[in-house]
PDB file of C-alpha atoms and ligand atoms in Angstrom:
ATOM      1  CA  UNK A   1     -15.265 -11.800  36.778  1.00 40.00           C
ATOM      2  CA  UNK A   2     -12.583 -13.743  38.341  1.00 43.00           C
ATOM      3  CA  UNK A   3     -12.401 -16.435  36.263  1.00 48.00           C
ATOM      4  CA  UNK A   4      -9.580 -16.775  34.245  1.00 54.00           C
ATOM      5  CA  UNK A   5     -10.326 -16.785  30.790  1.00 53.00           C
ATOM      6  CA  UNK A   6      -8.193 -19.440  28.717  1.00 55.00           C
ATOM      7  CA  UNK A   7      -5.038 -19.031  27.266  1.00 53.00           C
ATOM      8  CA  UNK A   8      -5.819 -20.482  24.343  1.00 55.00           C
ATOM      9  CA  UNK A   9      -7.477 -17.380  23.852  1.00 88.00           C
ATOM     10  CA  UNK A  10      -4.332 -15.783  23.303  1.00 96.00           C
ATOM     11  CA  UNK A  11      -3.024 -14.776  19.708  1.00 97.00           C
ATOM     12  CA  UNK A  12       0.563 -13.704  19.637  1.00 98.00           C
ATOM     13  CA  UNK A  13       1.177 -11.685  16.104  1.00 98.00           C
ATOM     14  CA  UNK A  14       4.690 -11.867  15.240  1.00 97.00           C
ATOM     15  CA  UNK A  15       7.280 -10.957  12.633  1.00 97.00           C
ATOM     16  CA  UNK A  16       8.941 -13.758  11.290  1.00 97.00           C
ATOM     17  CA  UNK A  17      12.136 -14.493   8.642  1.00 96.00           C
ATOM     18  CA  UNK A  18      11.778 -16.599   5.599  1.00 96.00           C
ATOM     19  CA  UNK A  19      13.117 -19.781   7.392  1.00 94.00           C
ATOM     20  CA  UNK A  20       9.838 -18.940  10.306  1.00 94.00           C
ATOM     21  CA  UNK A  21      11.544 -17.839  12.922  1.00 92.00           C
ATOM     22  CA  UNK A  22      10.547 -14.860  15.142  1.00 92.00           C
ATOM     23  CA  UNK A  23      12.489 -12.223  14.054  1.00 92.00           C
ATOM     24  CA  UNK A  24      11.309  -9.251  16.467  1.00 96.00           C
ATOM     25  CA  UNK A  25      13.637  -8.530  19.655  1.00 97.00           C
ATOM     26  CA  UNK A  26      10.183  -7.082  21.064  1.00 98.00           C
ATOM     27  CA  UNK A  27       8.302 -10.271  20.323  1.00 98.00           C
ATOM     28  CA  UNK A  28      10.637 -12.367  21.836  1.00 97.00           C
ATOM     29  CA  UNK A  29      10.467 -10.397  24.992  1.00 98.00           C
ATOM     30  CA  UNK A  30       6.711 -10.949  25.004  1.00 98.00           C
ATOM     31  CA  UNK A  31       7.337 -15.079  24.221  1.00 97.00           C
ATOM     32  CA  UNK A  32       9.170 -15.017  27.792  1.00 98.00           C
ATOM     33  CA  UNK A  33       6.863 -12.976  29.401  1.00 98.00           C
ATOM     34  CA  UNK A  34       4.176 -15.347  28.586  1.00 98.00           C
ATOM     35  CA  UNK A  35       6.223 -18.363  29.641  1.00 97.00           C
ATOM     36  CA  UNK A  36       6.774 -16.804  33.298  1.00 97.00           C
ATOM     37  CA  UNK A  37       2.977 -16.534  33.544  1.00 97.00           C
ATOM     38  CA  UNK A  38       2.676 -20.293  32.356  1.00 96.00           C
ATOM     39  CA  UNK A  39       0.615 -18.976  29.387  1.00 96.00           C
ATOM     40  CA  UNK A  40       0.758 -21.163  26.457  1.00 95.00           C
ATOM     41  CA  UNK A  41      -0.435 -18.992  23.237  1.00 96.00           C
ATOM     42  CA  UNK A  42      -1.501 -19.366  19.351  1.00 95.00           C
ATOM     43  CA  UNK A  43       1.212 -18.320  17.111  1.00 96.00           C
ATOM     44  CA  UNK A  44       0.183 -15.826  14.205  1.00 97.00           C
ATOM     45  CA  UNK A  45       2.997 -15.185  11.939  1.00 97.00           C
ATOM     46  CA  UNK A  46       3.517 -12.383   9.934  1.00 97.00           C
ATOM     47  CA  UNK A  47       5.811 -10.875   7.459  1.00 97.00           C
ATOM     48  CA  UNK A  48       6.695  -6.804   7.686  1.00 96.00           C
ATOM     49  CA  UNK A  49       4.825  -6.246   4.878  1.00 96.00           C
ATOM     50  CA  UNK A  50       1.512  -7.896   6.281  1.00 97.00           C
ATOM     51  CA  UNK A  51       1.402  -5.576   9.338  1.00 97.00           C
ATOM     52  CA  UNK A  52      -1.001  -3.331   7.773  1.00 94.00           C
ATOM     53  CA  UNK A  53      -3.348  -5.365   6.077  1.00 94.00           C
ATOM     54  CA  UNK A  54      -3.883  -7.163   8.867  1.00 97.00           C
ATOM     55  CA  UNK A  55      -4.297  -4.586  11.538  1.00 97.00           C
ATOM     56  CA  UNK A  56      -5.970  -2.699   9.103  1.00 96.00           C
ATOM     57  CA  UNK A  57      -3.625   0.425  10.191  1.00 94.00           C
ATOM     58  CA  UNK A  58      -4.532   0.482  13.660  1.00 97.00           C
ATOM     59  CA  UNK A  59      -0.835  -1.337  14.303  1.00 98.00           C
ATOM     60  CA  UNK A  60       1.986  -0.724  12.977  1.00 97.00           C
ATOM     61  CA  UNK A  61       4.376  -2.560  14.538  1.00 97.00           C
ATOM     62  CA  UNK A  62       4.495  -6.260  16.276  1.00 98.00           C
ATOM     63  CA  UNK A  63       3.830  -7.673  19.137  1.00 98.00           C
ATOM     64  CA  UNK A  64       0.470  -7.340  19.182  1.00 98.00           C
ATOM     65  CA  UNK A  65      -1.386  -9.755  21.415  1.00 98.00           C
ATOM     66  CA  UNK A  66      -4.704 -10.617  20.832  1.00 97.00           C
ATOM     67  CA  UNK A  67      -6.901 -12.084  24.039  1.00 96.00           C
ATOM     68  CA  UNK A  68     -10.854 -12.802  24.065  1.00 93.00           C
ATOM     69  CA  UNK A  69     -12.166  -9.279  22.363  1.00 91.00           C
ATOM     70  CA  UNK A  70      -8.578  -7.554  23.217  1.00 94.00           C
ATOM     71  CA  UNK A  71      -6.125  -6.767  21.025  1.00 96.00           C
ATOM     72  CA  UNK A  72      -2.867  -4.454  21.824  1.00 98.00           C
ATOM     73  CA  UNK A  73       0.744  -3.878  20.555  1.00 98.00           C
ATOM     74  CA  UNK A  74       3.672  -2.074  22.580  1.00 98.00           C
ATOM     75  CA  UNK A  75       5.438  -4.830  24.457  1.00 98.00           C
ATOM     76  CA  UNK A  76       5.353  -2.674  27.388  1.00 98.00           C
ATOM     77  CA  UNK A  77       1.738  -2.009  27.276  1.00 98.00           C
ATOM     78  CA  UNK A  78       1.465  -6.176  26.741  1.00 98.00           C
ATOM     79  CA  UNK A  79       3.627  -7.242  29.529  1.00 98.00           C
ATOM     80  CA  UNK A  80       1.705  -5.001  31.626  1.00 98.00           C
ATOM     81  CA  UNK A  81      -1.699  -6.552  30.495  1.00 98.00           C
ATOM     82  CA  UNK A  82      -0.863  -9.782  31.367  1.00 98.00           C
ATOM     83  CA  UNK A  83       0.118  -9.316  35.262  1.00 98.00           C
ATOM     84  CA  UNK A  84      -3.349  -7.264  35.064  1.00 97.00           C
ATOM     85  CA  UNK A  85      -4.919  -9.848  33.742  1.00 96.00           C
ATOM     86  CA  UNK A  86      -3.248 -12.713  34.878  1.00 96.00           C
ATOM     87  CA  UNK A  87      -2.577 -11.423  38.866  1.00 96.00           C
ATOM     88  CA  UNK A  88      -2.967 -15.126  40.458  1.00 96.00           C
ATOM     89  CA  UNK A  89      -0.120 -16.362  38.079  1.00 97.00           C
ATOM     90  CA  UNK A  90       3.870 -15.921  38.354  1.00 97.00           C
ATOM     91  CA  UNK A  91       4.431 -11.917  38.024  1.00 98.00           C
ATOM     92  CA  UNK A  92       6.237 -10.623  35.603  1.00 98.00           C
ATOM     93  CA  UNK A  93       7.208  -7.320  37.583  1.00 98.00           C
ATOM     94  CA  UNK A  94       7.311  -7.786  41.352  1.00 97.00           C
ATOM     95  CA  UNK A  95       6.237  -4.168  41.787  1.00 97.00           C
ATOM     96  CA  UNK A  96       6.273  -0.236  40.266  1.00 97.00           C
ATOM     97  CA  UNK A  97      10.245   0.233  41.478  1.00 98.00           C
ATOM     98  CA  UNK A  98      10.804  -3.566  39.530  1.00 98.00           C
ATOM     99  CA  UNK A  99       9.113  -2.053  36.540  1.00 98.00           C
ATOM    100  CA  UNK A 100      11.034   1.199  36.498  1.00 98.00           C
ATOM    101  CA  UNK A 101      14.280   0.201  36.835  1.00 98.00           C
ATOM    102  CA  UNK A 102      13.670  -1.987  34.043  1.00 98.00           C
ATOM    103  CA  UNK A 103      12.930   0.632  32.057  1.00 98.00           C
ATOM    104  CA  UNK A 104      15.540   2.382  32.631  1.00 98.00           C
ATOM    105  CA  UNK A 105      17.178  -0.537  31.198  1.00 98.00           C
ATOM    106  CA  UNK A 106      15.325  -0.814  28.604  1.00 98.00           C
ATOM    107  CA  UNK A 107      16.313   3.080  27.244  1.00 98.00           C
ATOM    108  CA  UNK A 108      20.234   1.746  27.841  1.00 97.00           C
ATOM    109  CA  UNK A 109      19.808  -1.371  26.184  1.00 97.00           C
ATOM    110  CA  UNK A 110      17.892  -0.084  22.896  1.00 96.00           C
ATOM    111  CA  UNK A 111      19.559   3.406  22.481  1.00 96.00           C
ATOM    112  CA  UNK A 112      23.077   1.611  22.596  1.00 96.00           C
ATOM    113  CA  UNK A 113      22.843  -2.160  22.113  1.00 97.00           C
ATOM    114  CA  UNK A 114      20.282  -2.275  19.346  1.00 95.00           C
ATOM    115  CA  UNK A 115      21.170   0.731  17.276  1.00 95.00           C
ATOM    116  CA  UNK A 116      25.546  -1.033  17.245  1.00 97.00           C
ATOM    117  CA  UNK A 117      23.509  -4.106  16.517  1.00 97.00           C
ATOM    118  CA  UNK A 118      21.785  -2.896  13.509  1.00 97.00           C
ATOM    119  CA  UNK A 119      25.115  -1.616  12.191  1.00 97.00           C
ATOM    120  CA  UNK A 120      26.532  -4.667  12.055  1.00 98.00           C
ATOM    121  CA  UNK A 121      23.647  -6.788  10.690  1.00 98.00           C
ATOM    122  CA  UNK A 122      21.539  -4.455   8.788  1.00 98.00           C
ATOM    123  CA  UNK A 123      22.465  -6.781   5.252  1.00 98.00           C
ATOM    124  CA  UNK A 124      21.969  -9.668   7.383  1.00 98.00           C
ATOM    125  CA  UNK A 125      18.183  -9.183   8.469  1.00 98.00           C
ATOM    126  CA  UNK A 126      17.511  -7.748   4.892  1.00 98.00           C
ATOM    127  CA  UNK A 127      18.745 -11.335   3.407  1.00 98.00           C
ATOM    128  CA  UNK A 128      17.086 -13.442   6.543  1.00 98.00           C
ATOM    129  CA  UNK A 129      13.663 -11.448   5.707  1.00 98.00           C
ATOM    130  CA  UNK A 130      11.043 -13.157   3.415  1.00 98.00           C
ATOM    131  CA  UNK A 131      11.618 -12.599  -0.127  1.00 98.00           C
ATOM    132  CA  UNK A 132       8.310 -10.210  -0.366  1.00 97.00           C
ATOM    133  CA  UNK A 133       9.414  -8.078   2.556  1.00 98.00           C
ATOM    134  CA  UNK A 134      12.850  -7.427   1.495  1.00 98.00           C
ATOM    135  CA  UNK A 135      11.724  -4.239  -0.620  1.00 98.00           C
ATOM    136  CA  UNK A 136       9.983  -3.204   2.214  1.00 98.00           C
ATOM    137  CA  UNK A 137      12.965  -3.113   4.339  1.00 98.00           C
ATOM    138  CA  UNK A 138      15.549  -1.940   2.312  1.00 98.00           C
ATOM    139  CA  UNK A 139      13.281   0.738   1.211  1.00 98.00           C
ATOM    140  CA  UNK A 140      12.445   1.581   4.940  1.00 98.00           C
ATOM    141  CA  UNK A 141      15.960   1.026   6.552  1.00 98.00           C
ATOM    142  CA  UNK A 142      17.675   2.802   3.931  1.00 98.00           C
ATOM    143  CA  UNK A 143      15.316   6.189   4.707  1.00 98.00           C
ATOM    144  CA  UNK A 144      16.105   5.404   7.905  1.00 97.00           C
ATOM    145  CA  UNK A 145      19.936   5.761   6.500  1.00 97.00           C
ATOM    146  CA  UNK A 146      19.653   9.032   4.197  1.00 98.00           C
ATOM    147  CA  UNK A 147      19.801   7.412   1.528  1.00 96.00           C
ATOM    148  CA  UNK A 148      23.164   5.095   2.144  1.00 98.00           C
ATOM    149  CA  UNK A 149      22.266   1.672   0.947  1.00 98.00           C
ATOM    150  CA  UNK A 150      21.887  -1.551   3.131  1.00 98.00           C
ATOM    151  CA  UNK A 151      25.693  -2.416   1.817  1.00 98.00           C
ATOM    152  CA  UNK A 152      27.337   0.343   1.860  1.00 98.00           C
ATOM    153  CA  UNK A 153      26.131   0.725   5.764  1.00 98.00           C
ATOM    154  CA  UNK A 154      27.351  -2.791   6.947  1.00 98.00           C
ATOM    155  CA  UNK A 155      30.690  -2.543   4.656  1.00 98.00           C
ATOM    156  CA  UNK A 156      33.389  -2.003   7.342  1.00 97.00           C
ATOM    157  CA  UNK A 157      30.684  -4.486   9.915  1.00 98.00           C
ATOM    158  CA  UNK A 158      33.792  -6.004  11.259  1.00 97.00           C
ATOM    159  CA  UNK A 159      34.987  -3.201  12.332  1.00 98.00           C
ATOM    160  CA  UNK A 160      32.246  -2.494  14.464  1.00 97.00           C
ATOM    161  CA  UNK A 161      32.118  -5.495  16.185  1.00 97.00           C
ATOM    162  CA  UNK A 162      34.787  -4.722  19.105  1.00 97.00           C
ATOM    163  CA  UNK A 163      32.305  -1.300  19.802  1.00 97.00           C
ATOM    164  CA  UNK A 164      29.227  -3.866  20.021  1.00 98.00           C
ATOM    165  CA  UNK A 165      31.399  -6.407  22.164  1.00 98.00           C
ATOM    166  CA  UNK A 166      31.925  -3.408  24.581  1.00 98.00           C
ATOM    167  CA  UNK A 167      28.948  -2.211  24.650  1.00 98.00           C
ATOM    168  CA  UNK A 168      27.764  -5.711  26.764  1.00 98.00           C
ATOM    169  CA  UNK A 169      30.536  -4.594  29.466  1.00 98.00           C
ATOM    170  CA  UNK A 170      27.971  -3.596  32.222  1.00 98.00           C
ATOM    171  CA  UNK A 171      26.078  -6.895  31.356  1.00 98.00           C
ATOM    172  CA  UNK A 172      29.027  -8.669  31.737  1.00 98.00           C
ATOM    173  CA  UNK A 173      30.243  -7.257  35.079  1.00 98.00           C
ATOM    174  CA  UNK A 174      26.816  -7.569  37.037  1.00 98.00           C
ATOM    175  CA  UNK A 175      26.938 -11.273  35.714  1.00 98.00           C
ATOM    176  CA  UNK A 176      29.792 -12.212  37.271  1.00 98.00           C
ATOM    177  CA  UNK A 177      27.943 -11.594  40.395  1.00 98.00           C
ATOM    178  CA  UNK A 178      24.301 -12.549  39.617  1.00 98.00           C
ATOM    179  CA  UNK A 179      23.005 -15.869  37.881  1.00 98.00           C
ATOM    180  CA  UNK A 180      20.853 -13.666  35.885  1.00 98.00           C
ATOM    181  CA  UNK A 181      20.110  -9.611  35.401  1.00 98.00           C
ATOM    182  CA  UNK A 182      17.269  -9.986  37.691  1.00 98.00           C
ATOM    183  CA  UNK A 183      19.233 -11.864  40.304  1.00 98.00           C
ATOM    184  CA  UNK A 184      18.391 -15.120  41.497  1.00 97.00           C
ATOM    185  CA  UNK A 185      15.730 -15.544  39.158  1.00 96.00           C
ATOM    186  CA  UNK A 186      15.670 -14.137  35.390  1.00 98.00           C
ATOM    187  CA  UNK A 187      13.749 -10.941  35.215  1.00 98.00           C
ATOM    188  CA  UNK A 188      12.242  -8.768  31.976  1.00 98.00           C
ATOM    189  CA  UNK A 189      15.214  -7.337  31.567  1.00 98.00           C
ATOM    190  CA  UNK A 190      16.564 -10.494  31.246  1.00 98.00           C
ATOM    191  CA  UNK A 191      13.949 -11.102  28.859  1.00 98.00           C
ATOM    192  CA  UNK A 192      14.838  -7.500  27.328  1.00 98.00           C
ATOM    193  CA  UNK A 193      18.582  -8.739  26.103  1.00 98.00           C
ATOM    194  CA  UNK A 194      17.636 -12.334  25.444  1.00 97.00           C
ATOM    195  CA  UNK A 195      15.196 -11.090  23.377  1.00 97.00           C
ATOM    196  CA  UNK A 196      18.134  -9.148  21.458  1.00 97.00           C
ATOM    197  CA  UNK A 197      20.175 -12.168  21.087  1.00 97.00           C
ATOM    198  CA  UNK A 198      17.906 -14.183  19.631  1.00 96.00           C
ATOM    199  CA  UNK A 199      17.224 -11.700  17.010  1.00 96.00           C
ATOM    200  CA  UNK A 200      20.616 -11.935  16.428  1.00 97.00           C
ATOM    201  CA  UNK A 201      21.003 -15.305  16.436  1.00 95.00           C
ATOM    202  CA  UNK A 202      18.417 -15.866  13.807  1.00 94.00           C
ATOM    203  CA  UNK A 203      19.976 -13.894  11.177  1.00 96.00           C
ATOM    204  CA  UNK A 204      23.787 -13.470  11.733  1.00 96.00           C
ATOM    205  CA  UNK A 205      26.487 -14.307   9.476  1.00 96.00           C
ATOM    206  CA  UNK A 206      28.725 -13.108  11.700  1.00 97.00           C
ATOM    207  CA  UNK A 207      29.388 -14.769  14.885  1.00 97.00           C
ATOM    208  CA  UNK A 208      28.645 -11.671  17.455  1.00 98.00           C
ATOM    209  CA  UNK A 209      30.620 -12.587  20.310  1.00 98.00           C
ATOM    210  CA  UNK A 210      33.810 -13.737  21.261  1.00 97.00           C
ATOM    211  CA  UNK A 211      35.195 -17.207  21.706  1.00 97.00           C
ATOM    212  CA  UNK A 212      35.940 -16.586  25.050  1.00 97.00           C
ATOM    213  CA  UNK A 213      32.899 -14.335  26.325  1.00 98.00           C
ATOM    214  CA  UNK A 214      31.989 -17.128  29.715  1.00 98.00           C
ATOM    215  CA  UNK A 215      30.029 -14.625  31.462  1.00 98.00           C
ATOM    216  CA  UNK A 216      27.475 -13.833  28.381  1.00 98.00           C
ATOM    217  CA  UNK A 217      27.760 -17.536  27.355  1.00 97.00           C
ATOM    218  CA  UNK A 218      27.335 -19.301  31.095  1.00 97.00           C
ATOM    219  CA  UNK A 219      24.176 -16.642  31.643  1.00 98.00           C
ATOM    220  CA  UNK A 220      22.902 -17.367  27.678  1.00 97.00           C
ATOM    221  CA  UNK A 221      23.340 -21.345  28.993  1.00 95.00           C
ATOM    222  CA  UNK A 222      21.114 -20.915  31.802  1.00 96.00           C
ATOM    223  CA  UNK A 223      18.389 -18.309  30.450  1.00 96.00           C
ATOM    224  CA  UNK A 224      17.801 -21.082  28.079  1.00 94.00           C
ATOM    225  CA  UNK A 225      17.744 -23.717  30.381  1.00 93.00           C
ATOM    226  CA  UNK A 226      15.414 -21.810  32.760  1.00 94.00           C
ATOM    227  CA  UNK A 227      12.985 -21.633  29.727  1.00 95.00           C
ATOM    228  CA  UNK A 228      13.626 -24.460  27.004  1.00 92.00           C
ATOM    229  CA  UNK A 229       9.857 -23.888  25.809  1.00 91.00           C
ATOM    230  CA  UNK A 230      10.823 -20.299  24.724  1.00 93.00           C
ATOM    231  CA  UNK A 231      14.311 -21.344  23.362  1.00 88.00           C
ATOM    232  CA  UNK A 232      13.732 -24.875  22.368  1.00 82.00           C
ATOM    233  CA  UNK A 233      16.008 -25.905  19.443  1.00 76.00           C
ATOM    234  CA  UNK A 234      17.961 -22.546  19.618  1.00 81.00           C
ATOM    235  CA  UNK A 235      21.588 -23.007  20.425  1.00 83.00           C
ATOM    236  CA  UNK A 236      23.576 -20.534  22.339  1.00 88.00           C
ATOM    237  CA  UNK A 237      27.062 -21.303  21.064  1.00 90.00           C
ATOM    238  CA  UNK A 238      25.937 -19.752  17.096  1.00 92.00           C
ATOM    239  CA  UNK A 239      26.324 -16.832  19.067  1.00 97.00           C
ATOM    240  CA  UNK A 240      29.753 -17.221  19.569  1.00 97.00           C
ATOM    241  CA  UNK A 241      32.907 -17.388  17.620  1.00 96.00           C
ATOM    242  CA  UNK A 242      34.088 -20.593  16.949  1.00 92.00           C
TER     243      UNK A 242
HETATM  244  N1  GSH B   1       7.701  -0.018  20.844  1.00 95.39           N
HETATM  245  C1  GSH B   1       7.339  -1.250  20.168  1.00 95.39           C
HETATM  246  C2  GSH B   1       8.421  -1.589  19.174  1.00 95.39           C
HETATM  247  C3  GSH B   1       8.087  -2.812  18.359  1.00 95.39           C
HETATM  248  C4  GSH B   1       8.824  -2.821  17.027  1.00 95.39           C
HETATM  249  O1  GSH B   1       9.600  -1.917  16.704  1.00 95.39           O
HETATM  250  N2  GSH B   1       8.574  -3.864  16.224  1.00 95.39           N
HETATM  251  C5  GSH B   1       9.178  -3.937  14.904  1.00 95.39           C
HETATM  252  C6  GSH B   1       9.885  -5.243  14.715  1.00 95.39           C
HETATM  253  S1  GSH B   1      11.324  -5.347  15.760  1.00 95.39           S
HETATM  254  C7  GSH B   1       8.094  -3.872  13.847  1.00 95.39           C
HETATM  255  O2  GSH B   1       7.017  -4.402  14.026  1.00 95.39           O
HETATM  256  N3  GSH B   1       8.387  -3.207  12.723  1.00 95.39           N
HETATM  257  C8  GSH B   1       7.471  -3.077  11.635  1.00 95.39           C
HETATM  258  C9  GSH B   1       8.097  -2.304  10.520  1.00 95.39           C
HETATM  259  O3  GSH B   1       9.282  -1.994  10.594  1.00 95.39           O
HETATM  260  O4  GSH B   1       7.382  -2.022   9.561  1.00 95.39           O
HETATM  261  C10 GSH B   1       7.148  -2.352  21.194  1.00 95.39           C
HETATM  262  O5  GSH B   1       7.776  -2.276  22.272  1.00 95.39           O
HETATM  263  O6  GSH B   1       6.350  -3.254  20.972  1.00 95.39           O
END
């Protein structure tokens, strides 16, 4: 009781593409939260179509964190473990109203962002994916579709684009007066959209934002420069048209 158990101890079970990258917006949420606590973790990578062999069906998605005897997915759940567990380092919500605006955020951000996201880059994750999972997700995805397949969905992508571009507006305006979402200092809802991009960035083929997008690329700039262990040899400007 009280002492702080290692953090060596901690497994971090993650969904990667072919080229190893982690590929899961949610996962990369819980790779910052673990760098605000200082918390340096093991790695486990996984493919999509792992997931249930290895949690022998008692997870079906990733992040799942594994510490001493623990093990838990839901990157909420996880982010919440680790102030609990972790209270004497760096907090990753200040307090209840912290953690409830940023869910509120949270339901913005996925409902809108991600699902305009997918629509543009539904081919693109398919191709990034490991060779054995692409089955897997085309078979999944395209349920998830009725039946319209991966190309037929991302045909007109371009199209699209603009309505994802505008979607970022709000981001956009509260960054031109904040360094970060959070404020002054980056905050999981910070970690929230990063966590977005870099999915992005590890799979696009199309540059998602706009040449001259300074607010999203200055804030992009310093998120990674506030945390190069999280980000370290990712660059910001593949984001960006050229
Ligand atoms: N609510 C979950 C969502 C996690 C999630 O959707 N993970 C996806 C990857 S982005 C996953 O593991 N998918 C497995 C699959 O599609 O079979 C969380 O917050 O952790």
């Amino acid at each position: 009781l009280g002492v702080e158990t290692t953090a060596s101890q901690i497994r971090l079970y993650e969904l990667v593409f072919d080229d190893g990258r982690s590929s899961s917006p949610y996962v990369w949420r819980i790779r910052y939260a673990l760098a605000r606590k200082g918390l340096p973790f093991e790695s486990v990578p996984l493919g999509f179509t792992q997931i249930p062999a290895v949690f022998k069906g008692r997870f079906k998605t990733v992040p799942v964190i594994e510490h001493g005897d623990r093990m838990m997915a839901e990157s909420w759940d996880i982010a919440e473990y680790l102030d609990r567990a972790f209270p004497d380092r760096p907090p990753i919500f200040s307090g209840p109203a912290e953690n409830a605006m940023v869910r509120l955020f949270d339901a913005w951000f996925v409902r809108d962002l991600f699902k305009k996201t997918f629509s543009v880059y539904a081919l693109d994750i398919y191709n990034a994916a490991r060779p054995d999972d692409r089955p897997y997700f085309r078979e999944s995805r395209e349920r998830w579709l009725k039946g319209t397949t991966l190309e037929a969905f991302t045909a007109s992508r371009e199209s699209r684009l603009p309505g994802v571009r505008d979607a970022l507006a709000p981001l956009r305006s509260h960054l031109e007066r904040n360094a970060f979402l959070g404020g002054n200092t980056p905050n999981y809802a910070d970690f929230i959209a990063l966590g977005a991009f870099h999915w992005v960035a590890c799979m696009q083929t199309l540059p998602m934002l706009a040449k001259n997008d300074d607010v999203l690329r200055g804030w992009l700039d310093r998120s990674f420069a506030f945390y190069p262990e999280v980000t370290r040899g990712f660059n910001a400007s593949t984001l960006f048209e050229s």
